[in-house]
XYZ file of C-alpha atoms in Angstrom:
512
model
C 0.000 0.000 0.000
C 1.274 3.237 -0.679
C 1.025 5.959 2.131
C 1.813 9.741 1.530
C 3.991 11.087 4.396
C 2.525 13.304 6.799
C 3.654 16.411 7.792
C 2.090 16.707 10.867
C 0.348 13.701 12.532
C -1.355 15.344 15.568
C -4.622 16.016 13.133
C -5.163 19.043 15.010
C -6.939 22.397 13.250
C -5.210 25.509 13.696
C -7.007 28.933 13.280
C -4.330 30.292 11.149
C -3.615 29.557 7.537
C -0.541 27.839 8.275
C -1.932 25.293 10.723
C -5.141 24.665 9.440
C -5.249 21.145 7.925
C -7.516 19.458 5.063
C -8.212 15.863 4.707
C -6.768 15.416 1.349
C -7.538 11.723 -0.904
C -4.938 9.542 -1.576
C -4.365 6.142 -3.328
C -4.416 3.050 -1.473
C -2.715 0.350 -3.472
C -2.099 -3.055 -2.351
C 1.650 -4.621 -3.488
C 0.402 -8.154 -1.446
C -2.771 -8.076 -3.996
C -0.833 -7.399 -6.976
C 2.936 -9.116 -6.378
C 1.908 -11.802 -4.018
C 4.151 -10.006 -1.333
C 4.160 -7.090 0.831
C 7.193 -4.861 -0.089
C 7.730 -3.035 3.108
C 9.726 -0.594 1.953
C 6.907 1.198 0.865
C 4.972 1.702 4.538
C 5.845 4.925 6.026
C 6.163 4.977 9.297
C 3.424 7.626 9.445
C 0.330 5.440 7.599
C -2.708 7.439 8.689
C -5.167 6.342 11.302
C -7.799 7.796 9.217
C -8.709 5.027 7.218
C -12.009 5.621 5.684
C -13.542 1.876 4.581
C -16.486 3.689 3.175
C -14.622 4.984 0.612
C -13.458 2.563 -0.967
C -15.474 2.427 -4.117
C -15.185 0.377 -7.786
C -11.918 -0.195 -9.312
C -10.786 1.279 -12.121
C -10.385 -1.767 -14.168
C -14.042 -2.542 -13.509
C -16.021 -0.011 -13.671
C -16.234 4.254 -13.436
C -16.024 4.446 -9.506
C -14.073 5.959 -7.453
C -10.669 4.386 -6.637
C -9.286 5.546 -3.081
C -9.668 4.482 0.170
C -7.135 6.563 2.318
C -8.087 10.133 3.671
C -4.980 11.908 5.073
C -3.942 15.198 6.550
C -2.179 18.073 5.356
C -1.507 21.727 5.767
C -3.333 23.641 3.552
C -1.554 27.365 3.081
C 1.850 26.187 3.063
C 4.846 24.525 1.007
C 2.680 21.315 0.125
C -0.398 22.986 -0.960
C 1.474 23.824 -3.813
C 1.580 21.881 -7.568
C 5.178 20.238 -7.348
C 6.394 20.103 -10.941
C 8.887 17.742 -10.025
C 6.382 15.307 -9.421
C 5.383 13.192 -11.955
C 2.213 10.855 -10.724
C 2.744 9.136 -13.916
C 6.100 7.706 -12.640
C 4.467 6.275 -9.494
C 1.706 4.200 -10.723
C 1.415 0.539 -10.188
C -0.161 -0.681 -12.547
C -0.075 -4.339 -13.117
C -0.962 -4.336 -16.933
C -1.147 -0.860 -17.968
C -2.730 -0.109 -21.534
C -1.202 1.375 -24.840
C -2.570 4.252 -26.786
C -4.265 2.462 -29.343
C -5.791 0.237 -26.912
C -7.094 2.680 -24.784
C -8.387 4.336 -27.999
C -10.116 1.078 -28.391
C -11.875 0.717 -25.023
C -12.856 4.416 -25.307
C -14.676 3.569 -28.687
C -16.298 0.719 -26.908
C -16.908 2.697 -24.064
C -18.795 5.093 -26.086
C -20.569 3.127 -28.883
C -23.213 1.394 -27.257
C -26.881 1.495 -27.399
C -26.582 4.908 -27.729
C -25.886 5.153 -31.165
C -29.070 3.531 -32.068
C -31.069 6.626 -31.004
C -29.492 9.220 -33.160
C -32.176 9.354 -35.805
C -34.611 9.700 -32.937
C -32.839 12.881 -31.955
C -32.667 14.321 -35.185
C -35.863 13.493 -35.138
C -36.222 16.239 -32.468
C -33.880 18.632 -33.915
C -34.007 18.584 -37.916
C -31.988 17.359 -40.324
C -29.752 20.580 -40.786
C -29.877 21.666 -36.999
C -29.212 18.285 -35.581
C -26.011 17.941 -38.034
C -24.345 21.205 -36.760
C -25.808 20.849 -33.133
C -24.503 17.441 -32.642
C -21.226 18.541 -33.344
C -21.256 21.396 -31.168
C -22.831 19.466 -27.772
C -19.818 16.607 -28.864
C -16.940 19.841 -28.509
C -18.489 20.764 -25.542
C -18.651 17.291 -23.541
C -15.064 16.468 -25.184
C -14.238 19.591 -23.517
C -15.728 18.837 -20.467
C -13.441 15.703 -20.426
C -10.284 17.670 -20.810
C -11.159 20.007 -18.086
C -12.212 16.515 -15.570
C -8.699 14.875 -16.924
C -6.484 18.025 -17.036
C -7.704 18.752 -13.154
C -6.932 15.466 -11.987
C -3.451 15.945 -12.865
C -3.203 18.980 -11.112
C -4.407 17.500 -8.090
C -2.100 14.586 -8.434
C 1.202 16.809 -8.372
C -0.133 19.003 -6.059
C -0.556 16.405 -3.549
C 1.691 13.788 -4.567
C -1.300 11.237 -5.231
C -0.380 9.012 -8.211
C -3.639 8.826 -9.592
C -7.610 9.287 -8.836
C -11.038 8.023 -9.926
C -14.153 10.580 -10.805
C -15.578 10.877 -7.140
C -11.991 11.295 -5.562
C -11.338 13.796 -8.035
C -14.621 15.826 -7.073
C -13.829 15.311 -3.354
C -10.342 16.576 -3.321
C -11.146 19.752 -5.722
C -12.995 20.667 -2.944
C -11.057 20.389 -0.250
C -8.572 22.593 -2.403
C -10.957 25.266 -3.601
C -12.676 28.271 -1.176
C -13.589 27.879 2.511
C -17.319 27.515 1.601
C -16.600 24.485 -0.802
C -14.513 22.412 1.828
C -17.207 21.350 4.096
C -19.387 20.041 1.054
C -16.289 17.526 0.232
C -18.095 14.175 1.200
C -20.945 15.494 -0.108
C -19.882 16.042 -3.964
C -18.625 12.783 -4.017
C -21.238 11.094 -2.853
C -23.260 13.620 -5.497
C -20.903 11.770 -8.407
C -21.154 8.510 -7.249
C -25.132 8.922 -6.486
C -25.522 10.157 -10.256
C -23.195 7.603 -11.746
C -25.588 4.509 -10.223
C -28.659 6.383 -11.003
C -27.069 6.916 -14.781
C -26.231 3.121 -14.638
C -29.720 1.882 -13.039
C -31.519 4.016 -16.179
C -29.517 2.531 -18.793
C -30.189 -1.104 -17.222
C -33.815 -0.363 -17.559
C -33.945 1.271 -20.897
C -31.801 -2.345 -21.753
C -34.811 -3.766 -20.544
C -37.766 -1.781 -23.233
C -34.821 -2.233 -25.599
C -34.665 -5.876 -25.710
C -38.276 -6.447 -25.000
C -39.472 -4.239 -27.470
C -37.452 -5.577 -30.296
C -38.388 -9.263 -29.276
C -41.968 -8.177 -29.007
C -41.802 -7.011 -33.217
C -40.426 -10.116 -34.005
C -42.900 -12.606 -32.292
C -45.885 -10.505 -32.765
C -45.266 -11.387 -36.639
C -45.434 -14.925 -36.158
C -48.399 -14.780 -33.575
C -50.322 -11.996 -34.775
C -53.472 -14.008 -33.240
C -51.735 -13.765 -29.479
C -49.674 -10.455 -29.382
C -48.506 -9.962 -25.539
C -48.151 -6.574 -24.402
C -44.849 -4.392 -24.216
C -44.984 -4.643 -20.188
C -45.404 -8.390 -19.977
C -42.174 -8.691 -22.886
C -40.276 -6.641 -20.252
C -41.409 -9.033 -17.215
C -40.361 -12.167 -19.007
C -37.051 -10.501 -20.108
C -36.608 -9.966 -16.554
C -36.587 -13.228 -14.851
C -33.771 -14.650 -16.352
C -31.904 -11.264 -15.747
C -32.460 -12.425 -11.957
C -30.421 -15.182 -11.946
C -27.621 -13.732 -14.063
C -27.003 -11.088 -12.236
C -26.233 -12.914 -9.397
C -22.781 -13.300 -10.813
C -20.388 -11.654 -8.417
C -16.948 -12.294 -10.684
C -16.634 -10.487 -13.729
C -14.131 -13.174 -15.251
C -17.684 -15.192 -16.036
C -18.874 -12.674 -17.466
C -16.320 -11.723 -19.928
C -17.720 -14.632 -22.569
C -21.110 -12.410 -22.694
C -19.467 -9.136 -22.869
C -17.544 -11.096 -26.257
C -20.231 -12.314 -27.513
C -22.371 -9.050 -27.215
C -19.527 -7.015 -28.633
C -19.217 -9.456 -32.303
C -23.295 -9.451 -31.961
C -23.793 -5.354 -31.737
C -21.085 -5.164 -34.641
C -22.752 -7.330 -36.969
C -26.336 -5.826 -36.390
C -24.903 -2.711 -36.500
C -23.020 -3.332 -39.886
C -26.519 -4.706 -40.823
C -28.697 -1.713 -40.096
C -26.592 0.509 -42.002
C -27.114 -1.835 -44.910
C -30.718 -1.036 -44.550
C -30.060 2.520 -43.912
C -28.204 3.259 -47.124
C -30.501 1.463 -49.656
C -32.890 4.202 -51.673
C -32.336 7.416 -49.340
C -34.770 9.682 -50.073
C -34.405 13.075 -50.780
C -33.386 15.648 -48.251
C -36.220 18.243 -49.398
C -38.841 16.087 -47.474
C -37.016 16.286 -44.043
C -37.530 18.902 -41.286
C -34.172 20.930 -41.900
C -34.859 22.667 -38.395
C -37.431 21.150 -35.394
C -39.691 22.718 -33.442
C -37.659 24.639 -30.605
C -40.247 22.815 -28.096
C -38.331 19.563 -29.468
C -35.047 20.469 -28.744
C -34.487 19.409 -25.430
C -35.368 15.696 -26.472
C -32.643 16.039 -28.734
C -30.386 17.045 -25.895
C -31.012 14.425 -23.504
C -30.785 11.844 -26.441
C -27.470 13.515 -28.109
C -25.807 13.606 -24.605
C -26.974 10.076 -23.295
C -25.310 8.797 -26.455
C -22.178 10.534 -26.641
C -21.308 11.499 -22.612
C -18.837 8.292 -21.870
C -17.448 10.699 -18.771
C -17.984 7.955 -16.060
C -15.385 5.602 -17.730
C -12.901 8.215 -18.805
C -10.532 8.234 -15.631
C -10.702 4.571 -15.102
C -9.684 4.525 -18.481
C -7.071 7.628 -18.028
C -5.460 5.391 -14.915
C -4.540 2.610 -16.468
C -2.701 4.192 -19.601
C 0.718 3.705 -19.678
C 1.113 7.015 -21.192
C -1.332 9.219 -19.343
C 0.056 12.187 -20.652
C -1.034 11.154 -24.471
C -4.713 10.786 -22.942
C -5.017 14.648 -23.423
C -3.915 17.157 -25.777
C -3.956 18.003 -29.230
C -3.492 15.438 -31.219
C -4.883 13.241 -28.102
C -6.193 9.922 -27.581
C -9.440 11.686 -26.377
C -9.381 13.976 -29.242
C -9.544 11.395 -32.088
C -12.124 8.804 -30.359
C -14.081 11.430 -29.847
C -13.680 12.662 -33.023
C -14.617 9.321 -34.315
C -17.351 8.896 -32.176
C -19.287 11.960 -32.376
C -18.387 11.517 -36.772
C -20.223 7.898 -36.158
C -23.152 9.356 -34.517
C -23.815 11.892 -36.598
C -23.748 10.000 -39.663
C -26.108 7.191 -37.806
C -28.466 10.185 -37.364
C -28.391 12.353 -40.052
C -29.120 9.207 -42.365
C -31.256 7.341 -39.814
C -33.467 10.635 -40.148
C -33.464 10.749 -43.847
C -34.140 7.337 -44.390
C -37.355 7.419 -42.372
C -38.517 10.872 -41.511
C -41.489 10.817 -38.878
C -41.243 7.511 -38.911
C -38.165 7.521 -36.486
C -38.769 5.454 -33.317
C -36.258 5.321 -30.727
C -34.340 2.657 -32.190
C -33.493 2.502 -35.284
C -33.358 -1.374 -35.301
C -37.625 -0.819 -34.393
C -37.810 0.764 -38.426
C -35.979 -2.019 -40.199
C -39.019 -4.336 -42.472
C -39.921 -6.683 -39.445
C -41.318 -9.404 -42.694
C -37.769 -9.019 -44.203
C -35.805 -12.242 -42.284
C -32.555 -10.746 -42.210
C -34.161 -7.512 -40.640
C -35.767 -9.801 -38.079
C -31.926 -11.497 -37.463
C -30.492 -8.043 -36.756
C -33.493 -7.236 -34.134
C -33.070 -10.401 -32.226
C -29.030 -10.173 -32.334
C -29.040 -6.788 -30.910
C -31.060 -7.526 -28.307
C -29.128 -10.537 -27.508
C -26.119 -8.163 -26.959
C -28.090 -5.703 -25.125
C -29.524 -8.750 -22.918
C -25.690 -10.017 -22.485
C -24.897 -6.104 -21.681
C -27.144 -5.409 -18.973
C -25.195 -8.088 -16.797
C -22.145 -5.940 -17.237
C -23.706 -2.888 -16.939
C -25.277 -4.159 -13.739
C -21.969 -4.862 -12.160
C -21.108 -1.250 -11.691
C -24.137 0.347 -9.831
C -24.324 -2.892 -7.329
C -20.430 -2.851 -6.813
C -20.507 1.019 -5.977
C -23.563 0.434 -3.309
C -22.112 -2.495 -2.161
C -19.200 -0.804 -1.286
C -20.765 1.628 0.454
C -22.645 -0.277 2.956
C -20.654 -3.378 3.392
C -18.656 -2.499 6.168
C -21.937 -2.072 7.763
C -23.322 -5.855 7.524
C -22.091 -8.423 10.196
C -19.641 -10.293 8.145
C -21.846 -13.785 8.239
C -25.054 -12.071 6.798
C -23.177 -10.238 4.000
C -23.647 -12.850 1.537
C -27.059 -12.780 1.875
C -27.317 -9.232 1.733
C -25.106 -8.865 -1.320
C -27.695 -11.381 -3.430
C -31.009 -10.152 -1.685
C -29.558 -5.891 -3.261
C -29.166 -7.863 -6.391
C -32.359 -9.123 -6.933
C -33.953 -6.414 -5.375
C -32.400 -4.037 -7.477
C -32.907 -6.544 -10.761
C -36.328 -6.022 -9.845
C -36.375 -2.338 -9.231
C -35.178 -1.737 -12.618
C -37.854 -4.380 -14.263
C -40.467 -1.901 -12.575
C -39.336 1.169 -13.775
C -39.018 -0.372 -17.146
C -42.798 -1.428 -17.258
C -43.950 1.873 -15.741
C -41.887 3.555 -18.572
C -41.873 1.230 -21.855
C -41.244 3.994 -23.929
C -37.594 4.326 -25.235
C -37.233 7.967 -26.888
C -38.542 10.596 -23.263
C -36.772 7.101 -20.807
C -33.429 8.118 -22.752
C -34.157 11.647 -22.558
C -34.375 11.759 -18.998
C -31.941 9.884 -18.313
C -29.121 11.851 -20.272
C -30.591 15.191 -19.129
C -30.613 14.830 -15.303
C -27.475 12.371 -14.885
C -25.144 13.113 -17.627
C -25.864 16.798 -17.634
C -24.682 16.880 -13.703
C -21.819 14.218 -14.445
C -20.786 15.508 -17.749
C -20.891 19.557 -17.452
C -22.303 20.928 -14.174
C -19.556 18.620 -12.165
C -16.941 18.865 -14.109
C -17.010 22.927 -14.392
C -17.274 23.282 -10.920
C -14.463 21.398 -10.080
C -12.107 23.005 -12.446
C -13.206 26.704 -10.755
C -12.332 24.734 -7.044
C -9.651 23.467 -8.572
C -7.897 27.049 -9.579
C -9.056 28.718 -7.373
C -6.516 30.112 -5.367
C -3.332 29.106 -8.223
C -3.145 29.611 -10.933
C -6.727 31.872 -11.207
C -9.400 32.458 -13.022
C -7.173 34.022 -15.630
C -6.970 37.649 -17.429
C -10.945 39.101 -17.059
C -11.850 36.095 -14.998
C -12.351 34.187 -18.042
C -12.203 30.928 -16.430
C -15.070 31.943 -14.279
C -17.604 33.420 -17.032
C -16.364 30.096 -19.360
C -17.389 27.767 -16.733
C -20.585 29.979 -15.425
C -21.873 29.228 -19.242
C -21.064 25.604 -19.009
C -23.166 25.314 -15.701
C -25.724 27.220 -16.801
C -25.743 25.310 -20.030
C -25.912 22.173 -18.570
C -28.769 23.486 -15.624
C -30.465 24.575 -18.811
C -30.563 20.718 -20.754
C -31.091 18.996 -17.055
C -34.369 21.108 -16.036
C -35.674 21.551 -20.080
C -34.911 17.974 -20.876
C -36.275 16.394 -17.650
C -39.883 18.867 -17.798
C -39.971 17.668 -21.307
C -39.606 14.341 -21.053
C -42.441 13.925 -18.291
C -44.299 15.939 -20.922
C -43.656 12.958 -22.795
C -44.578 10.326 -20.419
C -47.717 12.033 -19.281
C -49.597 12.449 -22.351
C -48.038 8.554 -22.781
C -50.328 7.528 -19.647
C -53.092 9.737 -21.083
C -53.381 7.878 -23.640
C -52.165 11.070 -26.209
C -50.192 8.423 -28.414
């Protein structure tokens, strides 16, 4: 384990600003885990007592949680406040099989292209042909952006406090702790803000998994059994129950067959549909070059649930074993973004042409459901997404779990840990019967978690963050740049979320 040396270990608060301590975050890493052996020479003599157990949260290598466990103390004010250019946190990772560029460029393409991608031509739906094409490009900048700013932050914090590296929630935490008097005290709270939103993101894309694979079965059975059609709700129960069992998985190495055979699945249907896609596009003249503004936030929510892959980006970011080349210009950020936001714009732009009004919120729903190989590509992507929501599952029980274990008498936790499982299995079956509608379920969810996790939390961090050094820059500009960014993002949360229970109401009304 490595332990930061303390400069004081009396964890006494002075009044003055060169007494007064912070609990700062630092990396716990385990060399018995990893090696097999304890190497001793890397326990100082003055390991904190201020172990925090509750912190402890997913590793990077599994999922986008937080990664450290320690909270120390140090003077805030003086000499080791300060970013020490000499330290490189790069140089002090352990990492047991760190990742190349190119394969980190990989995992952040596979990070991002998911189910996601499959909604575009729903949100150009909401924007217009012409508007969505330029707008999707802009909201892509600006959560690329946002990345940079979450990335470029945790390296600050790492020299300034001699951590080697940091997950989302630590970096959220410790920007605090570094930024204004006011900001300190809400420390545990941001990160328990990040790591509330990242399980609430995770929980909504489980269930819209759910109407996803459900609904695409449905298509394909009702046109064999016209005679005995079974409603959307009751697809999503029996997609369920076997979701119940699976999920009781606790070690991701048996899960790593699925996660294969969903990845060669989604490429083929994916391959497929643009097939299908590109076969007699009509012409643009009989699109909607620019929506109704009332339509707009849809497109938000959908545009940013598709393309906002922040929750993965430092666990990805951490185990590089050139961090530097994560950020920059040319970056490995830059150009799978670039590809990525190139990939969803041409799903949408042509997904919209191809069938106008007709758009439903997956593309897969449009393809001929008589046409056999149509009918293969519906069932194989829902195979994937079935496969997927075991993975995706992992990450919002392994955060919880986490965070209440060390408060279950070690011979019930067992039972605990399977009874949240199916428990939260079935939550998310519930919420995906109540709301078995795909396009407002992925508009909500993008606006209200991956507005927060993807530009409100990020911005605020980077103005704790400089707060004191370097600034806010000549004019402030720092300040205003990031005031727009939170207001922007305030903006798609409260428009997008009001909008899509718009949606769902007149849904229950029986408006549709």
């Amino acid at each position: 384990m490595t332990i930061a040396t303390i400069t004081q270990s009396d964890g006494s608060v002075g009044t003055g600003t060169g007494t007064m301590k912070i609990p700062t975050v630092t990396p716990g890493y385990d060399n018995e885990k990893h090696y097999g052996t304890r190497n001793s020479s890397t326990v100082s003599i003055n390991q904190s007592k201020f172990l925090r157990p509750d912190m402890v949260d997913v590793p990077a290598q599994q999922a986008a949680g937080s990664t450290l466990p320690l909270v120390l103390t140090r003077k805030k004010g003086g000499g080791d406040d300060t970013e020490d250019v000499n330290y490189n946190p790069f140089e002090h990772r352990k990492i047991e099989h760190p990742t190349s560029d190119v394969e980190t460029f990989v995992h952040l393409l596979k990070g991002s292209l998911g189910s996601g991608i499959l909604a575009m031509p729903m949100a150009f739906l909401n924007a217009g042909l012409w508007f969505g094409l330029v707008a999707t490009f802009l909201v892509g900048a600006v959560c690329t952006y946002c990345v940079h700013i979450l990335v470029k932050c945790a390296h600050i914090l790492c020299r300034r406090r001699k951590i080697p590296m940091m997950g989302f929630a630590d970096v959220a935490e410790q920007a605090f702790l570094d930024g204004p008097t006011s900001l300190q005290r809400w420390s545990r709270f941001i990160r328990f803000i990040v790591n509330c939103f990242l399980v609430i993101d995770l929980i909504g894309c489980c269930c819209i998994y759910l109407v996803f694979v459900g609904t695409n079965v449905k298509q394909v059975v009702d046109f064999y059994t016209q005679e005995s059609e079974l409603s959307i709700r009751l697809w999503i129960v029996i997609v369920t129950c076997p979701l119940l069992f699976m999920c009781l998985i606790r070690n991701l190495k048996f899960l790593a067959p699925f996660s294969m055979v969903a990845n060669l699945l989604m490429f083929v249907g994916i391959i497929i549909t643009f097939t299908y896609i590109f076969t007699d596009l009509p012409s643009t003249e009989g699109r909607v070059g620019i929506a109704d503004v009332t339509q707009w936030p849809l497109f938000f929510g959908t545009v940013i649930f598709a393309l906002e892959g922040i929750g993965v980006v430092m666990s990805l970011e951490n185990d590089m074993k050139n961090p530097a080349h994560f950020i920059g210009c040319p970056s490995v950020l830059n150009l799978g973004m670039g590809v990525v936001v190139s990939l969803y714009t041409l799903v949408g732009f042509f997904g919209y042409l191809k069938y106008g009004a007709e758009t439903k919120g997956s593309i897969t729903l449009n393809l001929p459901v008589e046409d056999k190989l149509a009918q293969s590509v519906k069932l194989m992507i829902a195979i994937a997404i079935f496969f997927t929501f075991t993975l995706q599952f992992y990450v919002p029980i392994s955060i919880i779990w986490k965070g209440i274990q060390h408060k279950i008498a070690p011979e019930k936790q067992n039972m605990t840990e399977y009874g949240i499982r199916i428990l939260l299995v079935l939550l998310c079956g519930a919420i995906a019967v109540a709301l078995p509608n795909l396009g407002p379920f992925i508009s909500l969810i993008g606006a209200v978690c991956l507005s927060t996790l993807g530009m409100i939390v990020p911005s605020i961090i980077e103005l704790a963050v400089y707060y004191e050094d370097p600034g806010y820059g000549r004019g402030k500009w720092r300040l205003w740049k990031n005031a727009f960014l939170i207001a922007f993002g305030f903006i798609g949360f409260f428009t997008g979320t009001y909008v899509s229970i718009l949606e769902f109401h007149d849904e229950f009304n029986g408006s549709h």
